[in-house]
Coordinates of C-alpha atoms and ligand atoms in Angstrom, one line a residue:
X197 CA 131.2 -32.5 75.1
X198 CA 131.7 -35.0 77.8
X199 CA 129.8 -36.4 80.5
X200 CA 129.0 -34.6 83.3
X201 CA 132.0 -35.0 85.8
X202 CA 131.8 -36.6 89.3
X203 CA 131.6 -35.3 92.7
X204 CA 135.5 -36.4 92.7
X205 CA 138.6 -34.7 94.5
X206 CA 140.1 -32.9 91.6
X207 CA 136.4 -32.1 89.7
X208 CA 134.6 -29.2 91.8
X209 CA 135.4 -26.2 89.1
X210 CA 134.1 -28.2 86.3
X211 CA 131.0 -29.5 87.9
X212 CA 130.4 -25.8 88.8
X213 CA 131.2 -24.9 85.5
X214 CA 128.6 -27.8 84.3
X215 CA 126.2 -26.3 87.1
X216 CA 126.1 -23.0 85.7
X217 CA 125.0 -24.7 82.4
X218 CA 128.4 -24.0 80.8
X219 CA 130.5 -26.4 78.4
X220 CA 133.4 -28.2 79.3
X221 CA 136.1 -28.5 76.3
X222 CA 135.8 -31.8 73.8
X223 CA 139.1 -34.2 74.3
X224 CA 140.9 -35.6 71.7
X225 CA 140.4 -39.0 71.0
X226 CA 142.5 -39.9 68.4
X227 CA 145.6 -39.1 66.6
X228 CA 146.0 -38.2 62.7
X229 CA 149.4 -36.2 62.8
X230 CA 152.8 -37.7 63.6
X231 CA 154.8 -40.5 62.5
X232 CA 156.5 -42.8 64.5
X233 CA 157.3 -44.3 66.8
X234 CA 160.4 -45.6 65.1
X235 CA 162.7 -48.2 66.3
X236 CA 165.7 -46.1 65.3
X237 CA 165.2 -42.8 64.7
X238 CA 168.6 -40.6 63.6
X239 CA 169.1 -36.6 63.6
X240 CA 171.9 -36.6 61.3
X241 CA 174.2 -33.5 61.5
X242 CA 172.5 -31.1 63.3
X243 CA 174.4 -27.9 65.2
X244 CA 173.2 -29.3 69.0
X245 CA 172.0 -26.4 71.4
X246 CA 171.4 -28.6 74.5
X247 CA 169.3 -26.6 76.3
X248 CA 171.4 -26.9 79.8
X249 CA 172.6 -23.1 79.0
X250 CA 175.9 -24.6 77.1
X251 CA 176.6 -22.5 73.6
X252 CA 175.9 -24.6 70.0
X253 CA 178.2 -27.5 68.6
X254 CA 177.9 -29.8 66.4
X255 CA 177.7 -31.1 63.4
X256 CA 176.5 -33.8 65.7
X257 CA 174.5 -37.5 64.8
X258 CA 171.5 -37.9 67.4
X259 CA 170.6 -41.3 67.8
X260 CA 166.6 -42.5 69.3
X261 CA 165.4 -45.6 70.3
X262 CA 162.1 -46.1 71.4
X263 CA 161.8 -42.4 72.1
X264 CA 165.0 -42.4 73.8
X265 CA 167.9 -40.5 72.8
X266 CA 170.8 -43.6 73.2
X267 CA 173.7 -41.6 71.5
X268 CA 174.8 -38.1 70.5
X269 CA 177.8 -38.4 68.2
X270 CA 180.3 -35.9 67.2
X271 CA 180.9 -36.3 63.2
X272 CA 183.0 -33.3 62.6
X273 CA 183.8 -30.2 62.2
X274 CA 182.1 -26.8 60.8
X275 CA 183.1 -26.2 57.1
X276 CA 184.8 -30.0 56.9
X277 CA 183.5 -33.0 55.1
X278 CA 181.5 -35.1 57.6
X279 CA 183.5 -37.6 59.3
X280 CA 181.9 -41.0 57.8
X281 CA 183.7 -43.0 60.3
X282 CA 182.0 -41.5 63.3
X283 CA 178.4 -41.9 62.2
X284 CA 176.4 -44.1 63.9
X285 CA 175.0 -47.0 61.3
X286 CA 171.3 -46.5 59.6
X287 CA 167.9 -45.9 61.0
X288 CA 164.6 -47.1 60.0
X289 CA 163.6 -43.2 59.6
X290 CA 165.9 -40.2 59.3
X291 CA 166.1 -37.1 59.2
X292 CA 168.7 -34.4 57.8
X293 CA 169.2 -31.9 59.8
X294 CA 172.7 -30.7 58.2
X295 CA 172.5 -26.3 58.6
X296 CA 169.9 -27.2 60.9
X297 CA 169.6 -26.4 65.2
X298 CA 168.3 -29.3 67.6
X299 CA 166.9 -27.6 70.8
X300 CA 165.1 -29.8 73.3
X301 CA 161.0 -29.6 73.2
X302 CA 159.8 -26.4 75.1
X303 CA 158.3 -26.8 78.7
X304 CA 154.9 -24.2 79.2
X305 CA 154.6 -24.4 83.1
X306 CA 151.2 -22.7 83.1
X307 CA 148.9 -23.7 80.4
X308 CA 145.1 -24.5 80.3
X309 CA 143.7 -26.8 78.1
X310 CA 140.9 -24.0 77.4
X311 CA 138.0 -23.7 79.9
X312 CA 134.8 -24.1 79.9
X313 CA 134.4 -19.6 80.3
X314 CA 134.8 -19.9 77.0
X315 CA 131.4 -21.5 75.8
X316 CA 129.7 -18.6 77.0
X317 CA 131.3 -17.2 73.9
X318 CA 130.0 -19.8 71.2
X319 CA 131.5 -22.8 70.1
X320 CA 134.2 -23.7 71.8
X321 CA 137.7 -25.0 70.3
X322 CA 138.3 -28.7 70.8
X323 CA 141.3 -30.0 72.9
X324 CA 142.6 -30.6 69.7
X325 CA 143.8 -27.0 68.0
X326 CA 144.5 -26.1 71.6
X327 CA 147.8 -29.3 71.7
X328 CA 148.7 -28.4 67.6
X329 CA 148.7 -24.8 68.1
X330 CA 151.0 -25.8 71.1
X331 CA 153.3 -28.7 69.5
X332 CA 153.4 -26.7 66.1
X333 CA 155.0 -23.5 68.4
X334 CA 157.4 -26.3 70.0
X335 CA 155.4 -26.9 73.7
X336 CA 156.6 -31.0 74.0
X337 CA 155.2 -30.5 78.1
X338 CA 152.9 -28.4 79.7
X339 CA 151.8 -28.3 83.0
X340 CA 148.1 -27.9 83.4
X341 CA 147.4 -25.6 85.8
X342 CA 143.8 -26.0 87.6
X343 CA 142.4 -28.8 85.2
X344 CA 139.7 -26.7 84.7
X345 CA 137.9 -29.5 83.0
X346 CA 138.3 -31.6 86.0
X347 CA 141.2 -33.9 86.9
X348 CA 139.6 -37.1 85.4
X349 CA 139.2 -35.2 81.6
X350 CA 142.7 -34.1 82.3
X351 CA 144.1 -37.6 83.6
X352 CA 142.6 -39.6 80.5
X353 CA 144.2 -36.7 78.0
X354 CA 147.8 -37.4 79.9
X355 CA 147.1 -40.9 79.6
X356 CA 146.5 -40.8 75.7
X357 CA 149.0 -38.2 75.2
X358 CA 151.5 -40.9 77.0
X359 CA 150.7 -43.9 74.5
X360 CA 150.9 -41.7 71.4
X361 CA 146.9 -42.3 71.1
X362 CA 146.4 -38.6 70.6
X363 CA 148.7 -35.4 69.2
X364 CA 149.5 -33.4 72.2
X365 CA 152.2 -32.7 75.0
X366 CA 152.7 -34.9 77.7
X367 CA 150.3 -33.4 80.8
X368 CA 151.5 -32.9 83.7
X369 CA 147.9 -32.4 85.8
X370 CA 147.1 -29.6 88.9
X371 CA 144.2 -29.8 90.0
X372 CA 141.8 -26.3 91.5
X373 CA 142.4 -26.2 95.4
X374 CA 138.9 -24.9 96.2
X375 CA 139.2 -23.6 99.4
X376 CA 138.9 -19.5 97.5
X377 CA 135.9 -17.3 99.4
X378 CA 135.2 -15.1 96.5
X379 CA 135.9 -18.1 93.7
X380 CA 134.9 -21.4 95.2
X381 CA 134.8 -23.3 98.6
X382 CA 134.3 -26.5 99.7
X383 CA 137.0 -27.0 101.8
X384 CA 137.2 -25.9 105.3
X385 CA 139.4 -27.5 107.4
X386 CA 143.0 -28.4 107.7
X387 CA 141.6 -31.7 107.4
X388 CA 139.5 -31.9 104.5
X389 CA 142.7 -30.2 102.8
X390 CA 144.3 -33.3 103.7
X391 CA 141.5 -35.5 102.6
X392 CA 141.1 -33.9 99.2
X393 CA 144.8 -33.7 98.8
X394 CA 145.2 -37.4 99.6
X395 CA 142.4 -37.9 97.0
X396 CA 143.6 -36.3 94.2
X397 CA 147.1 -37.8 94.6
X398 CA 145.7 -41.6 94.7
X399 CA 143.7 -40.3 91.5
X400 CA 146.9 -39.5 89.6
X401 CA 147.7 -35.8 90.2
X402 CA 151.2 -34.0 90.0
X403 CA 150.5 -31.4 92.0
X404 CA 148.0 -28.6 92.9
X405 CA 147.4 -25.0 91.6
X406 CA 146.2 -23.1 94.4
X407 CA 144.5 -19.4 94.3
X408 CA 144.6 -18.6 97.7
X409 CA 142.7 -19.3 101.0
X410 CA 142.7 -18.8 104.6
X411 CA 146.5 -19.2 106.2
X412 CA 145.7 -21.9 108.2
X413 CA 144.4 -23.6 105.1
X414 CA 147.5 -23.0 103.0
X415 CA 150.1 -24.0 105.8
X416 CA 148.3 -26.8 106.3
X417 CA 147.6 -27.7 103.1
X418 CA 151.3 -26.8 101.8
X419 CA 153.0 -29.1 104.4
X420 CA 150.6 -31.9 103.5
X421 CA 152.0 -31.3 100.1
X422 CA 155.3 -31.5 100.8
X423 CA 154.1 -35.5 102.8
X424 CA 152.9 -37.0 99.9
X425 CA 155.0 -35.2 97.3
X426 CA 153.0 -32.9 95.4
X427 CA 154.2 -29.9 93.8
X428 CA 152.4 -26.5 93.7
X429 CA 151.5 -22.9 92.5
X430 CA 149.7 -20.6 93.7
X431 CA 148.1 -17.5 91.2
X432 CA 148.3 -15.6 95.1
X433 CA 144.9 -14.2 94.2
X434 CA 144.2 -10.4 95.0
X435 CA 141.4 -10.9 97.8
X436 CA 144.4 -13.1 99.4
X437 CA 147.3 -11.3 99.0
X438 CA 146.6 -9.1 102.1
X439 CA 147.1 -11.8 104.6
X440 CA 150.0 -13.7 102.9
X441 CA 152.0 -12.7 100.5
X442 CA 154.3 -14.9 98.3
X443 CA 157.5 -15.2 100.3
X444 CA 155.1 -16.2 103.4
X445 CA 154.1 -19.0 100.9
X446 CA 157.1 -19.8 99.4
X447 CA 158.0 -19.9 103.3
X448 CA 155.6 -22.8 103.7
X449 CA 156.9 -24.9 101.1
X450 CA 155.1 -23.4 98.3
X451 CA 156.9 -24.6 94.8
X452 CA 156.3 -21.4 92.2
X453 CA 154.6 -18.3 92.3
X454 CA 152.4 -17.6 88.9
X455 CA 152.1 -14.8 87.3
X456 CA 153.1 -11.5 90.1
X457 CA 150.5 -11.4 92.6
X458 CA 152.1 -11.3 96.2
X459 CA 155.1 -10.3 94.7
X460 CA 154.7 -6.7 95.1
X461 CA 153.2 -7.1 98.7
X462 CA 156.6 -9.1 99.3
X463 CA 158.4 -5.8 98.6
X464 CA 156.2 -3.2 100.8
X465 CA 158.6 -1.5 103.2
X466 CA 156.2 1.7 103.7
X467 CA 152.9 0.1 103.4
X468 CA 152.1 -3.2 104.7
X469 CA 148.7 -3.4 101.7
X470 CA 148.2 -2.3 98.5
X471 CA 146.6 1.5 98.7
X472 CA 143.8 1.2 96.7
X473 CA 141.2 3.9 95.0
X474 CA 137.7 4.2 97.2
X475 CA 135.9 2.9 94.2
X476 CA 137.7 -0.9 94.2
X477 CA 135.5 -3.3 93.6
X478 CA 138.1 -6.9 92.7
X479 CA 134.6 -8.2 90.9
X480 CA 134.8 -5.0 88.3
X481 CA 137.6 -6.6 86.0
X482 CA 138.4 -3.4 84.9
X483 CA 139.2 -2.0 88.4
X484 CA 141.3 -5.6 89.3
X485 CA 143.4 -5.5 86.4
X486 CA 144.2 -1.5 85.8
X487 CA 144.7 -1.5 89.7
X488 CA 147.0 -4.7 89.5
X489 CA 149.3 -2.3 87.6
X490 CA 150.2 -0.4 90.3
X491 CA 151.4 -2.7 93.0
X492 CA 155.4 -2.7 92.2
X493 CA 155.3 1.0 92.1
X494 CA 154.2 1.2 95.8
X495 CA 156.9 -1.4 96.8
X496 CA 160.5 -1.5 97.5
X497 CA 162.8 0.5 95.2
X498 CA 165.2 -1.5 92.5
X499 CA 168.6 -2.6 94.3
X500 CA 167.6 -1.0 97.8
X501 CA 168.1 -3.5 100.7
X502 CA 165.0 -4.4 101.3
X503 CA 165.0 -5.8 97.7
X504 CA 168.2 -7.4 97.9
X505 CA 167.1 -8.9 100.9
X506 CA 163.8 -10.2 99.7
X507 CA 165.9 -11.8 96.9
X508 CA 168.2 -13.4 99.0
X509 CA 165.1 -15.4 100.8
X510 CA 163.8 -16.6 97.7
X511 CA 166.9 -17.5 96.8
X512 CA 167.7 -19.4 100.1
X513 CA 164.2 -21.1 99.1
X514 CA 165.4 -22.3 95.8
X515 CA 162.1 -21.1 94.9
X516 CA 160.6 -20.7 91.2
X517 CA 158.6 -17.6 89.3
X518 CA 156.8 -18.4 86.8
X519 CA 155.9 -14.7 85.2
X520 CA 153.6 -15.6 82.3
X521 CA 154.5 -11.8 81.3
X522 CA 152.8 -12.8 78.0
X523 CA 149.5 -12.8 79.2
X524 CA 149.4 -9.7 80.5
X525 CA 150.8 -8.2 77.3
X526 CA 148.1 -6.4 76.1
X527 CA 148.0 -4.2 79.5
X528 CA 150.6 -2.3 78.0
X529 CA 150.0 -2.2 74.5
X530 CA 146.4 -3.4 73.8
X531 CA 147.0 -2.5 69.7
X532 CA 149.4 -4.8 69.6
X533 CA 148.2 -7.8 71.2
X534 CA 144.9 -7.1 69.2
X535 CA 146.1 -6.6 65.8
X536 CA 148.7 -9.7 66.1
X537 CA 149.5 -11.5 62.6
X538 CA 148.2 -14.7 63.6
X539 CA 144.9 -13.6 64.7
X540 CA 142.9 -13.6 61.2
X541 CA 144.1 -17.1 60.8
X542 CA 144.9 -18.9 63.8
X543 CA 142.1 -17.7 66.6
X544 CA 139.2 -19.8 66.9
X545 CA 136.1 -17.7 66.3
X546 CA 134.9 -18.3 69.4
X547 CA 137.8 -17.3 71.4
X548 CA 137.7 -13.7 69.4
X549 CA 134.6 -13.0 70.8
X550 CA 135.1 -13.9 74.3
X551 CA 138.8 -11.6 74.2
X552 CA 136.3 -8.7 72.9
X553 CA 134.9 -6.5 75.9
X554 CA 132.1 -7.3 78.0
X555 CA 131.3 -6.7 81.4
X556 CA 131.4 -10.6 82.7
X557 CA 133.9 -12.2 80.8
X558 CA 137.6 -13.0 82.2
X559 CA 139.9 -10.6 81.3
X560 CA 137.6 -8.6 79.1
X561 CA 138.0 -5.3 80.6
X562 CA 138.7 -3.3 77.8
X563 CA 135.7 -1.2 77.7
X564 CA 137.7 1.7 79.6
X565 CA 141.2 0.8 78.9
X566 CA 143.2 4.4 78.7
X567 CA 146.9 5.5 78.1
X568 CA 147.4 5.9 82.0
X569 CA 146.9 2.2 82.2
X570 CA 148.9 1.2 79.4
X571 CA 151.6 4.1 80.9
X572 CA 151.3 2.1 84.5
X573 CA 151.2 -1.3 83.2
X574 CA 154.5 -0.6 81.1
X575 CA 156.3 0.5 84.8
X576 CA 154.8 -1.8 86.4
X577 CA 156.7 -4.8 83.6
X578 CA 159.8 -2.5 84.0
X579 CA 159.6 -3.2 87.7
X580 CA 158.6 -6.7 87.9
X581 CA 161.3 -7.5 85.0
X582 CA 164.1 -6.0 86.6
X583 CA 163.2 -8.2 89.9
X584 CA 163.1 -11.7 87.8
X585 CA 166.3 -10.3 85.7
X586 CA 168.4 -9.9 89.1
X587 CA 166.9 -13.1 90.9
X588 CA 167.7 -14.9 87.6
X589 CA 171.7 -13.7 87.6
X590 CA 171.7 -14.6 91.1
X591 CA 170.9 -18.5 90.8
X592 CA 167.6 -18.7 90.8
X593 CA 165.5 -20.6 88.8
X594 CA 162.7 -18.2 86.5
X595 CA 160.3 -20.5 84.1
X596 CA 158.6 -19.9 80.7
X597 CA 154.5 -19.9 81.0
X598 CA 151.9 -18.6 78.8
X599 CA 148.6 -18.9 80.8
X600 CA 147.2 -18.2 77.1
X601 CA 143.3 -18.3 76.3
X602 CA 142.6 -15.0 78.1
X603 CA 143.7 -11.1 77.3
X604 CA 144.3 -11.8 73.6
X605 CA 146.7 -14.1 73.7
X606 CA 146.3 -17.7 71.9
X607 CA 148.2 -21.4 72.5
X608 CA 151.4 -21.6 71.2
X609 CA 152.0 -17.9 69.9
X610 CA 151.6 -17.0 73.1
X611 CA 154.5 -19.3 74.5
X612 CA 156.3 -18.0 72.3
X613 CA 155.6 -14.1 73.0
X614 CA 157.1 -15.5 76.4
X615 CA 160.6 -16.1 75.2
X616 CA 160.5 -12.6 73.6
X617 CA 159.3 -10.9 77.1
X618 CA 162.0 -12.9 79.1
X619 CA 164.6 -11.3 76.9
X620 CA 163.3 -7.9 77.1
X621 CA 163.9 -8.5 80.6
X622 CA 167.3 -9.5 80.2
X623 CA 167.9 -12.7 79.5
X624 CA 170.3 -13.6 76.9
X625 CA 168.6 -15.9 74.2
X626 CA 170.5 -18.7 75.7
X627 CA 169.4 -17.8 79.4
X628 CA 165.7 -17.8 77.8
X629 CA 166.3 -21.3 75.7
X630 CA 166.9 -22.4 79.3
X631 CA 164.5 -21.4 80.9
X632 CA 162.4 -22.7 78.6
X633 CA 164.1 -25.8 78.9
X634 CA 165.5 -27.6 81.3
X635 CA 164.4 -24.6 84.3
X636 CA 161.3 -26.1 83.5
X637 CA 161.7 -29.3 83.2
X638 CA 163.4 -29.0 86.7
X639 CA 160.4 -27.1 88.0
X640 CA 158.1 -30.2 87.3
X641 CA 160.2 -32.8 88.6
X642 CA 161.0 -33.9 84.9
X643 CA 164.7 -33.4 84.9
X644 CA 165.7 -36.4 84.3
X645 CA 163.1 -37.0 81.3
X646 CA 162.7 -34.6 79.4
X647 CA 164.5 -30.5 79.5
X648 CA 167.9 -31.1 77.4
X649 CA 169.0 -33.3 74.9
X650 CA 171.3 -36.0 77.0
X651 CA 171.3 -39.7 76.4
X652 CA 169.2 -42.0 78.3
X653 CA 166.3 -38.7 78.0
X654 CA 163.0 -38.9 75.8
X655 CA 163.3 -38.0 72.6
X656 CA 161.6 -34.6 72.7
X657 CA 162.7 -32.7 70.1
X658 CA 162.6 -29.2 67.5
X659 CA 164.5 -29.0 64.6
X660 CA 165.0 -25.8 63.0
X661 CA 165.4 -24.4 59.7
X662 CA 167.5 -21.3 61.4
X663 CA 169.1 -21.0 64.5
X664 CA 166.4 -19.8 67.4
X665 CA 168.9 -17.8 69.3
X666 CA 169.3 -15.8 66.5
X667 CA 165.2 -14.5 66.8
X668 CA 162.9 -16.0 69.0
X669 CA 160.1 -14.2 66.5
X670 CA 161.4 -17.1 64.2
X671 CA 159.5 -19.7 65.9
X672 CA 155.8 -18.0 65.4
X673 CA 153.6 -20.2 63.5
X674 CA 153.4 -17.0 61.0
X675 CA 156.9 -16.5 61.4
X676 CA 159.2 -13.6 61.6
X677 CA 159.2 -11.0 58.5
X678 CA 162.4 -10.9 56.5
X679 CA 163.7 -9.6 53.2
X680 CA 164.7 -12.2 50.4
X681 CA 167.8 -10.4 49.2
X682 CA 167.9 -12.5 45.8
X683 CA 163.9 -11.7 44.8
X684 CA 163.6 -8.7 46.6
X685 CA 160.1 -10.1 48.1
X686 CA 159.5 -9.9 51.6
X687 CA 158.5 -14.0 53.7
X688 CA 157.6 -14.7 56.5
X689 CA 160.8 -17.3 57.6
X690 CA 159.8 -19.6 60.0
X691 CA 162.3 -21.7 62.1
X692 CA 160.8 -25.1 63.5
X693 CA 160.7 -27.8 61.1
X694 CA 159.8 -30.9 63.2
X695 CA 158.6 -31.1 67.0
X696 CA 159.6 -35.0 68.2
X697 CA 157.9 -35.7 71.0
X698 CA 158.9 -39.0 72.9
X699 CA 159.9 -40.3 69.1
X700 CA 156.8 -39.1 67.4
X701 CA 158.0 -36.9 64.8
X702 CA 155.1 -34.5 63.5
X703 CA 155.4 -32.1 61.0
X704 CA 154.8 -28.3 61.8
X705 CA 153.7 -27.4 58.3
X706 CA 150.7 -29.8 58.8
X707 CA 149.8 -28.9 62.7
X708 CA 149.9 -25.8 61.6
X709 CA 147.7 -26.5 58.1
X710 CA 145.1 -28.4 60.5
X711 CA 144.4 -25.2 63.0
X712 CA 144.4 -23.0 59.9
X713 CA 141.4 -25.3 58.9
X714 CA 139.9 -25.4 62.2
X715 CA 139.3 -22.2 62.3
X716 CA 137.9 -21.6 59.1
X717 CA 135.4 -23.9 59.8
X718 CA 134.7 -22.2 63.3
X719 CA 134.0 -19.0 61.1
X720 CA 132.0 -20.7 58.7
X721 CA 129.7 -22.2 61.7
X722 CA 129.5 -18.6 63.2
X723 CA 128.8 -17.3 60.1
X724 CA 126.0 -19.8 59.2
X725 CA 124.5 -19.6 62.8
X726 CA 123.9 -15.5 62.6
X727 CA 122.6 -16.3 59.3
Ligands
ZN81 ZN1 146.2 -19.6 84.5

């Protein structure tokens, strides 16, 4: 546990978190996984898939220095002796990665670094299995998307993550706008949004999650943004949906829209709100989240005009989605996302029980989940995927998030249930590698770090056993299940070898041997308190 945050610009959802006497997650401190950083680092013959949308080459020698990538060499051709001539000269560490795929490290553009809802559950996880589940599932980057444990936690965890003192992604940190009635509200005025947003910048922040608020608010707010160049999303919350909906944001300079909310209202043409049952109450998480499932069927038709049209302004917006379909997974199938393989071993006890049903928990509304809201919630995905699908073949720019920690879903698998969904929608596996990639990376303001493998980027990283494209299911921590043709036994084949991040090379057997231990001991401790 840490300190008690301050009254800072960046900290008012933790200290009302702290206020409420709940927990606020324990950073890392230090780092026992990973070697490097090396002064030359070599990738030597690996099948390059860049991550720019461009199809596989290689075999190809990839050269680092000092976490930069300095040279990508060509050293033949497939089924030929390597070209000795053409390799670059020796490394101090090196790896083979002849038969193996070099993709760029994976970009999650909404994660949380837990939250402190979860210590109303028991123990909660450290910082620490929340970055390996991520680095072991490939997530170099993630964008932290409220800094639920307040901006200053989430500053010093960038900072580490930046000087290798700690395993984890480099941070990228948004800070809670709190300027939500129904949420939380300090903020007024026009001009304490410009106070607070000046504040948080000085203090170190990317950009700004928002939930919401009064118009005035958000114009003023979103301009403001735009002056001292901050980036933003916005989960358009349900109570603020009515009185702007997401192109009215995007409008104002808004940078993504998370998740679908204010989507739907975008796309009313006989309605101008939601119709919703007498009973609605948005505090009953039940009623919020079966009701949610109904907004795209009240809304503009697939490939009518007013749809094309509402495409073309997003468009003209070069504006972003980020759909973080993956968290809303178990809507449609709650078996599924409830029974997944990686459960028994990889969920922290903790975070079981506070998935499990209750009638105050976040996304716990499963005590009268039915077949009509599984039925709606699978049109509703139908809906919302064939939108993204058609902006996406149009030019525009759809991200990979996973929002996981909520609704079943856990670091790392969950990114990677996100690749899956963004091909269900439509994406070929290379459209979704990109996405994943350097959409992303673009999206942050990062493209010309980190998002493909080019020289003169950070060395961030995956090699893989197989070839991603082939199965996305290959990059689960449990792997995907195949048949062994010479033994007859069925394995679990799993694809990513090494995540590299900035140079750091760590190895995904051991990340992923760590949070297997992790957890056993968060069962033990459960099992020894109800003792
Ligand atoms: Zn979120």
């Amino acid at each position: 546990m840490t300190a008690k945050p301050t009254t800072a610009a960046g900290e008012e959802f933790a200290c009302t978190a702290v206020d409420a006497g709940m927990l606020l997650v324990e950073p890392a401190t230090q780092r026992n996984r990973g070697q490097g950083p090396f002064n030359r680092l070599i990738l030597r013959g690996a099948t390059v898939i860049d991550g720019t949308g461009a199809p596989p080459w290689g075999p190809a020698d990839i050269v680092v220095e000092a976490g930069r990538i300095t040279s990508i060499k060509s050293v033949g051709t497939p089924g030929m002796p390597i070209v000795a001539a053409h390799r670059p000269g020796p490394g101090d560490h090196e790896i083979d990665c002849h038969g193996k795929f070099v993709t760029p490290g994976f970009v999650d553009c909404h994660a949380h670094i837990g939250t402190s809802l979860h210590s109303l559950s028991g123990a909660m996880a450290p910082a620490d299995y929340v970055y390996k589940l991520w680095l072991a599932h490939g997530v170099t980057t993630v964008r932290e998307m409220g800094c639920f444990n307040g901006l200053g936690w989430t500053l010093d965890q960038k900072a580490k993550s930046e000087t290798h003192t700690i395993a984890a992604p480099r941070i990228l940190a948004y800070p809670y706008f709190p300027a939500v009635n129904d949420m939380l509200k300090v903020i007024h005025t026009p001009d304490e949004a410009q106070t607070w947003l000046r504040t948080v910048k000085d203090r170190g922040a990317d950009g700004v999650k928002f939930f919401g608020g009064p118009p005035r608010l958000m114009q003023a707010a979103l301009a403001h943004c735009a002056t001292l160049g901050l980036r933003s999303g916005c989960h358009h919350a349900q109570q603020a949906v009515a009185r702007m909906n997401t192109l009215k944001t995007a409008t104002w300079g808004l940078t993504s829209q998370e998740h679908y909310y204010g989507l739907p209202e975008a796309l009313f043409e006989e309605r101008t709100l939601q119709d919703y049952q007498p009973d609605y109450n948005y505090n009953d998480e039940y009623l919020r989240f079966s009701v949610a499932g109904q907004g795209f069927r009240q809304a503009a038709r697939p490939g009518s005009q007013k749809w094309k049209d509402v495409l073309g302004q997003f468009l003209d917006l070069d504006f972003t989605f980020v759909p973080t379909f993956s968290i809303y997974d178990a809507n449609r199938d709650l078996m599924r996302a409830r029974r997944a393989d990686w459960h028994d071993e990889y969920t922290w006890a903790g975070l079981w029980k506070y998935f499990q049903p209750s009638r105050g928990g976040h996304g716990a509304y499963w005590h009268r989940w039915s077949v009509t809201d599984e039925v709606q919630w699978k049109e509703q995905y139908r809906l919302w995927m064939h939108f993204l699908n058609d902006y996406k073949n149009l030019g525009g720019r759809v991200c990979t998030g996973s929002d996981s920690g909520f609704i079943f879903q856990i670091y790392g698998f969950g990114f990677v249930r996100e690749l899956e969904l963004l091909q269900e929608a439509g994406f070929t596996p290379l459209e979704v590698l990109s996405a994943a990639t350097s959409k992303g990376a673009e999206l942050l303001g990062l493209h010309d770090e980190v998002g493909s493998i080019d020289v003169g980027k950070c060395a961030d990283l995956l090699v893989h056993d197989q070839n991603p494209l082939s199965d996305f299911k290959l990059l689960y921590g449990t792997g995907a299940m195949r048949l062994d043709d010479a033994s007859h036994q069925v394995e679990m084949r799993r694809a990513i070898r090494y995540t590299v991040k900035a140079g750091i090379v760590y190895e995904v057997a051991e990340l992923l041997e760590d949070v297997r231990n992790m957890v056993a001991f968060s069962k033990e401790a459960e099992r020894r308190e109800a003792a």
